[in-house]
Coordinates of C-alpha atoms in Angstrom, one line a residue:
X12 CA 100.5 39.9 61.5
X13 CA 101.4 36.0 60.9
X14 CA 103.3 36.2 64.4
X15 CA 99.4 37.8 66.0
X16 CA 97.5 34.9 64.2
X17 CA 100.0 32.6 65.6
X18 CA 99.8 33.3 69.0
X19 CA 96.2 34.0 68.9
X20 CA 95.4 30.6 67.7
X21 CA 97.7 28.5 70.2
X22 CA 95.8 30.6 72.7
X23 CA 92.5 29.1 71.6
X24 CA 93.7 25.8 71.0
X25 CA 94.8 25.6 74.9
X26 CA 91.4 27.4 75.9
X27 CA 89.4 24.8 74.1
X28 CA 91.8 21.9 75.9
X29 CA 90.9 23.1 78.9
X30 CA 87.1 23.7 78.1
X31 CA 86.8 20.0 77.5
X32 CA 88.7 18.7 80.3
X33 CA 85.7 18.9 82.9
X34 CA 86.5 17.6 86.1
X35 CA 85.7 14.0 87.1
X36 CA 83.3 13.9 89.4
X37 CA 82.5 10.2 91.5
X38 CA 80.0 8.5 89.8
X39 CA 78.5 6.5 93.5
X40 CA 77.6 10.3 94.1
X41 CA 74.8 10.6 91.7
X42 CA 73.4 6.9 93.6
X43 CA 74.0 8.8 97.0
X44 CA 72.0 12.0 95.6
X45 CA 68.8 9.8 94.0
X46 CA 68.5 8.0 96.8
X47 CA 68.1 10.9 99.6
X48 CA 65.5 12.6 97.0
X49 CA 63.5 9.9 96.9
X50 CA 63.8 10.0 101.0
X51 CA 62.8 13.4 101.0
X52 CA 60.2 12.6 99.0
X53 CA 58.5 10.1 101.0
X54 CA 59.3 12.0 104.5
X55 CA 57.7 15.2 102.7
X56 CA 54.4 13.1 102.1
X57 CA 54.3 12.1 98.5
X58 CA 52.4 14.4 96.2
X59 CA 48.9 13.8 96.3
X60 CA 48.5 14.2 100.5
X61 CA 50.3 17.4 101.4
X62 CA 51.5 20.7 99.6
X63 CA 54.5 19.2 98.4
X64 CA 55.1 18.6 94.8
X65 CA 57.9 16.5 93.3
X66 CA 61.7 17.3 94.5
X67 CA 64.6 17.9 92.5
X68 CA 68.5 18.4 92.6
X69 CA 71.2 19.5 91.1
X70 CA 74.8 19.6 92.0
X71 CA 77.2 22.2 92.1
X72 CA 81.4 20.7 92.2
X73 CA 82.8 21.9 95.0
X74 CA 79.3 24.0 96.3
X75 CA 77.3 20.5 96.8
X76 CA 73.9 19.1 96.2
X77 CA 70.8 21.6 96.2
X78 CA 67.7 19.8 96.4
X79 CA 64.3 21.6 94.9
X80 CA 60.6 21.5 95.6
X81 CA 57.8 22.9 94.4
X82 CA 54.7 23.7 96.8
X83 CA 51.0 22.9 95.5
X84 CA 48.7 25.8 94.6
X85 CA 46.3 24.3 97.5
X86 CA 47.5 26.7 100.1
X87 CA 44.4 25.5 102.2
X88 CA 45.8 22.2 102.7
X89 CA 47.1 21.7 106.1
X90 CA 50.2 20.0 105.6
X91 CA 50.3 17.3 108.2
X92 CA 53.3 14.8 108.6
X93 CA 54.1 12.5 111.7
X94 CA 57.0 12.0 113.7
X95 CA 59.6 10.1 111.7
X96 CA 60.4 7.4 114.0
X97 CA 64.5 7.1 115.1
X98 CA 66.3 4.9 112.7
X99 CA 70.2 3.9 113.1
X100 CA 72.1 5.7 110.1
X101 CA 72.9 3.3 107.2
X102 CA 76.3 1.7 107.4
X103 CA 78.3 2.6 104.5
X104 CA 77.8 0.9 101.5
X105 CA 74.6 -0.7 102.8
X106 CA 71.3 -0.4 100.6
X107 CA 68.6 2.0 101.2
X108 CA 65.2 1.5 99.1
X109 CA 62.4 3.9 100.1
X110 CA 58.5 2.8 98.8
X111 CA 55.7 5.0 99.1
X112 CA 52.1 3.7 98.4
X113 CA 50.9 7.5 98.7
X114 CA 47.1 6.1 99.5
X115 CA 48.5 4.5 102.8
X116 CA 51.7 4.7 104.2
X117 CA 55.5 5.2 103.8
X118 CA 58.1 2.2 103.9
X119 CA 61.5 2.6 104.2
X120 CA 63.8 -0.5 104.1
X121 CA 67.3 -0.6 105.0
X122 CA 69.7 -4.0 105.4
X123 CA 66.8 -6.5 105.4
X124 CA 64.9 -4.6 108.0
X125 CA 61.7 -2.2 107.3
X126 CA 59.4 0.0 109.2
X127 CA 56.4 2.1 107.8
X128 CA 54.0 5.1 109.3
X129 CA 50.5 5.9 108.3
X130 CA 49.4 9.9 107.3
X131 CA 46.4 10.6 109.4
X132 CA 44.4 10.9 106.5
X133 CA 41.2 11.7 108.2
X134 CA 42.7 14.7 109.2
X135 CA 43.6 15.9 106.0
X136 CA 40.5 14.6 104.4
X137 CA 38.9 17.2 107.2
X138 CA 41.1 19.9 106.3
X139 CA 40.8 19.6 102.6
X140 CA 36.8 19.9 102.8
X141 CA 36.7 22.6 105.6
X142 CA 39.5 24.4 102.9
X143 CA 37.0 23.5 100.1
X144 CA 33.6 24.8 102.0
X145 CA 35.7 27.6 103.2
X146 CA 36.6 28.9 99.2
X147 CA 32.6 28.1 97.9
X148 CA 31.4 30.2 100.9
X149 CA 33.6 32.9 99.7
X150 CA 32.5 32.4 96.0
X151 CA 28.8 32.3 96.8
X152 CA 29.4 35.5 99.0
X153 CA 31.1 37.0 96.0
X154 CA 28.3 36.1 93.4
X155 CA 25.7 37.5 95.8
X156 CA 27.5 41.0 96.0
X157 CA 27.4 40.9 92.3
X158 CA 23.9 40.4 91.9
X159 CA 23.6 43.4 94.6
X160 CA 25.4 45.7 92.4
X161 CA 23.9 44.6 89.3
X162 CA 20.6 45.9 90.9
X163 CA 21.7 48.8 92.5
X164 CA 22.7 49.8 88.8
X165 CA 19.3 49.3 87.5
X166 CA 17.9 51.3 90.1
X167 CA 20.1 54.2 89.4
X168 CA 19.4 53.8 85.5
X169 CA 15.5 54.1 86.4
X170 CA 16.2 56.9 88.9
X171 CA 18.1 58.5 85.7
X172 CA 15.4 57.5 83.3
X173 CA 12.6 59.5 85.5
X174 CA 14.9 62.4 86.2
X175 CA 15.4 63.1 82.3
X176 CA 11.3 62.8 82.0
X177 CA 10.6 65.3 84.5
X178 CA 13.2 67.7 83.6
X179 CA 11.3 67.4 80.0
X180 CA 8.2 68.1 81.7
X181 CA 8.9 71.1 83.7
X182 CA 10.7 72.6 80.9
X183 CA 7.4 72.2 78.8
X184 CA 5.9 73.8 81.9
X185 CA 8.4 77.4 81.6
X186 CA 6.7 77.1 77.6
X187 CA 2.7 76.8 78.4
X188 CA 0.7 75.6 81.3
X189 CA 1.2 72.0 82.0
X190 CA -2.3 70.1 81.2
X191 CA -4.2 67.3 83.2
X192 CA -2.2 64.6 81.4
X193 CA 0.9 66.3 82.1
X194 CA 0.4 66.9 85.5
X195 CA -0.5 63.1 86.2
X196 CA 2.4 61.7 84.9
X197 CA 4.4 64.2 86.7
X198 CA 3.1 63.3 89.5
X199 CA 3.6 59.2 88.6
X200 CA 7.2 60.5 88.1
X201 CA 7.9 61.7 91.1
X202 CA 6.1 59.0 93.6
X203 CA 8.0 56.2 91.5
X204 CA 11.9 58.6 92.2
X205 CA 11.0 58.5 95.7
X206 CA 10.2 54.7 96.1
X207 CA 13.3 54.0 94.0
X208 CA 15.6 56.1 95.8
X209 CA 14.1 54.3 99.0
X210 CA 14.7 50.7 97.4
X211 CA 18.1 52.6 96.6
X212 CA 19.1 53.6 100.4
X213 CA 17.5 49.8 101.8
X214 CA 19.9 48.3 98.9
X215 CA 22.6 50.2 99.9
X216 CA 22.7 49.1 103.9
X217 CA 22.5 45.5 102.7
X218 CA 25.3 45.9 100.0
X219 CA 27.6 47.4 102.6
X220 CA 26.7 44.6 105.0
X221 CA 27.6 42.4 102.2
X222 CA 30.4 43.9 101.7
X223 CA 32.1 44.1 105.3
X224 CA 31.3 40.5 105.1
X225 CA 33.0 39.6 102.5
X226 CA 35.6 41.7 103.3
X227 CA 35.9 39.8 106.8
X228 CA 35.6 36.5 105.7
X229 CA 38.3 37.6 102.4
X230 CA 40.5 38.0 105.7
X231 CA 40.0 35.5 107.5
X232 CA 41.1 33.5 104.3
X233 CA 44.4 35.5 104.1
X234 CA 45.5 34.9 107.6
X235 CA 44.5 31.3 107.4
X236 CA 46.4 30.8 104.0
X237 CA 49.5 32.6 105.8
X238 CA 49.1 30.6 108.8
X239 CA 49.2 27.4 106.8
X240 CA 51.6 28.7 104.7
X241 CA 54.2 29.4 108.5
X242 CA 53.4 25.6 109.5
X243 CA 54.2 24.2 105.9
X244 CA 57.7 26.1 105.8
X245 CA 58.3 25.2 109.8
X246 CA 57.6 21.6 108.8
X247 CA 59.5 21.2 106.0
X248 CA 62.4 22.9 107.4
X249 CA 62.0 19.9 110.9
X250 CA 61.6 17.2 107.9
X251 CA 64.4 18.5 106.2
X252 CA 66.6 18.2 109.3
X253 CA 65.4 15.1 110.7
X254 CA 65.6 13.3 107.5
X255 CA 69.4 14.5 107.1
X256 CA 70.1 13.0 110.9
X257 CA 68.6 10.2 109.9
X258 CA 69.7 9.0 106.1
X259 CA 72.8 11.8 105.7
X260 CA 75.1 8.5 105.5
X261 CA 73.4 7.5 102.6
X262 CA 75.4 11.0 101.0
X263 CA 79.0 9.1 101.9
X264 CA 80.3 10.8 98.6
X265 CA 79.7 14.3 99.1
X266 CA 82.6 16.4 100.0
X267 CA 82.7 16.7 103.5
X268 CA 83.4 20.5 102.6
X269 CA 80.4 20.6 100.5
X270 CA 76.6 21.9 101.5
X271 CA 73.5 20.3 100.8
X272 CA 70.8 23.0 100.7
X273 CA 67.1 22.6 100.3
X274 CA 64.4 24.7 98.5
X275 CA 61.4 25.4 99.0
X276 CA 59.4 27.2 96.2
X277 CA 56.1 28.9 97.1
X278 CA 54.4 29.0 93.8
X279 CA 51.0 29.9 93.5
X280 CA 51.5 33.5 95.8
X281 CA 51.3 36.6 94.7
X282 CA 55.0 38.0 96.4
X283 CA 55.7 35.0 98.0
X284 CA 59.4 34.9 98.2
X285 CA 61.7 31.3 98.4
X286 CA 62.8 29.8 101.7
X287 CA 66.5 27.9 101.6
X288 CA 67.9 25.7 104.1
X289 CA 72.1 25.4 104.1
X290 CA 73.7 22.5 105.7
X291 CA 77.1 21.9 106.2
X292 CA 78.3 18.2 105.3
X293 CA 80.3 18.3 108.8
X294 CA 77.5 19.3 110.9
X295 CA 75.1 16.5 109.0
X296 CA 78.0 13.9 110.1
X297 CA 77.9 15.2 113.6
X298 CA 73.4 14.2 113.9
X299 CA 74.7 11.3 112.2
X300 CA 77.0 10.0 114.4
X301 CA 74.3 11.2 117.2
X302 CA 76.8 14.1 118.8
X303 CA 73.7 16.4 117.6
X304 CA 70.3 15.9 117.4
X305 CA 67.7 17.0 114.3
X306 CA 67.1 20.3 116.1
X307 CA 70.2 20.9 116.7
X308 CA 71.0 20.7 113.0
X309 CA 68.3 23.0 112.0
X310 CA 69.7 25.6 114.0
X311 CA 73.0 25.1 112.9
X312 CA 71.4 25.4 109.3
X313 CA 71.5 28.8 107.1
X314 CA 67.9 29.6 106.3
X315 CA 67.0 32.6 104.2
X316 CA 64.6 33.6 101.9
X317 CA 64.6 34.8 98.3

């Protein structure tokens, strides 16, 4: 038994040795890694001008760096982001500093030397509002087909209301002869059923007009939302490439083994599933030395989604 406790400790003194010796890894890599997210960043548009929240990453020893990003619940939004002009790759150890001033442009400088772009932002000003109109003429279409059916119901709770009186009549009329009085209101009775079930039949034809409507326009909205949704994943995916060719020196301390992947989570849709981009280190050296070009890269990339 002593033997047992013997062994069983020196067993969990060497597990616990080996628990706390975490591998080293560089510390330069964790400057490399906060440096090409805040690139992403500003190539992706900021936060306040596209669908593109804040990005993120983590890093996995001997896997590589995963960056993160979160899309905006304004799937509306076209997401619109110019050409990143060509800039030589960053000679190592030289200093990168990105700026964004998210009302006007991007500036990126690198070794003393600078160059900014502009967001069309009269574009996206014109796609935000024609989003905007777009969602109030869907909620005003949607209020009035509420109203319709709120007095399509009242109808049919008169109609009922008049049906229960002259079923009371003609069942005084199997007891005794119906009098004048009687007679008169049955008579009421039935000329107001037949104008309501008339109103009924008119309200009917202009709540199913309503309702293709809506129905058509609900559509429309889908396949506009998906078709934005198709040009925000294609243009991340080009960003994501271009920005790789462009800066992927600045990540001189990943593994050249190691993967930087990036993600883009659609939050905000019902079923929406994940999209990943997978880039090997090797082929990012190969845009930056200029044997490949950004394209090239993104086919080279593993893209799925989860």
């Amino acid at each position: 038994m002593k033997t047992f406790s013997k062994v069983s400790l020196l067993a969990g003194l060497i597990i616990a040795s080996h628990s706390f010796a975490a591998t080293e890894v560089n510390a330069k890599l964790g400057q490399n890694l906060k440096i090409m997210q805040d690139i992403l960043q500003s190539s992706l548009g900021g936060q306040e001008h596209s669908s593109i929240g804040r990005v993120q990453h983590s890093y996995l020893y001997g896997q590589g760096v995963a960056f993160r990003v979160d899309s905006n619940s304004g799937w509306l939004r076209h997401f619109v982001m110019p050409p990143m002009p060509p800039v030589a790759p960053a000679a190592p150890g030289a200093a990168v500093a990105v700026s964004a001033n998210i009302a006007n442009s991007i500036s990126i400088s690198e070794n003393g030397n600078s160059f900014s772009f502009n967001f069309d932002e009269e574009a996206m000003d014109a796609m935000v509002e024609s989003a905007e109109a777009w969602a109030e003429q869907i909620q005003d279409q949607n209020e009035k087909l509420r109203d319709l059916r709120e007095e399509r119901r009242d109808i049919e709770r008169d109609l009922r209301d008049y049906e229960r009186e002259k079923r009371d009549i003609e069942f005084s009329s199997k007891v005794s002869k119906l009098d004048a009085e009687q007679q008169k209101k049955l008579k009421e009775i039935n000329q107001k059923s037949e104008q309501l079930k008339t109103q009924l039949a008119d309200l009917q034809k202009t709540l199913s007009a309503e309702e293709a409507l809506y129905n058509k326009q609900k559509a429309e909205q889908e396949k506009l939302a998906k078709q934005r949704q198709t040009e925000l994943v294609t243009k991340v995916g080009q960003v994501f490439s271009a920005t790789l060719c462009d800066y992927g020196a600045s990540l001189r301390d990943l593994i050249e083994q190691e993967f930087v992947s990036f993600q883009l989570s659609l939050s905000g849709r019902d079923n929406a599933r994940d999209h990943y981009w997978v880039v090997k280190k090797s082929d990012i050296n190969q845009c930056v030395t200029g044997k490949i070009d950004a394209p090239a890269l993104l086919k080279k990339a593993s893209y799925y989604q989860y």
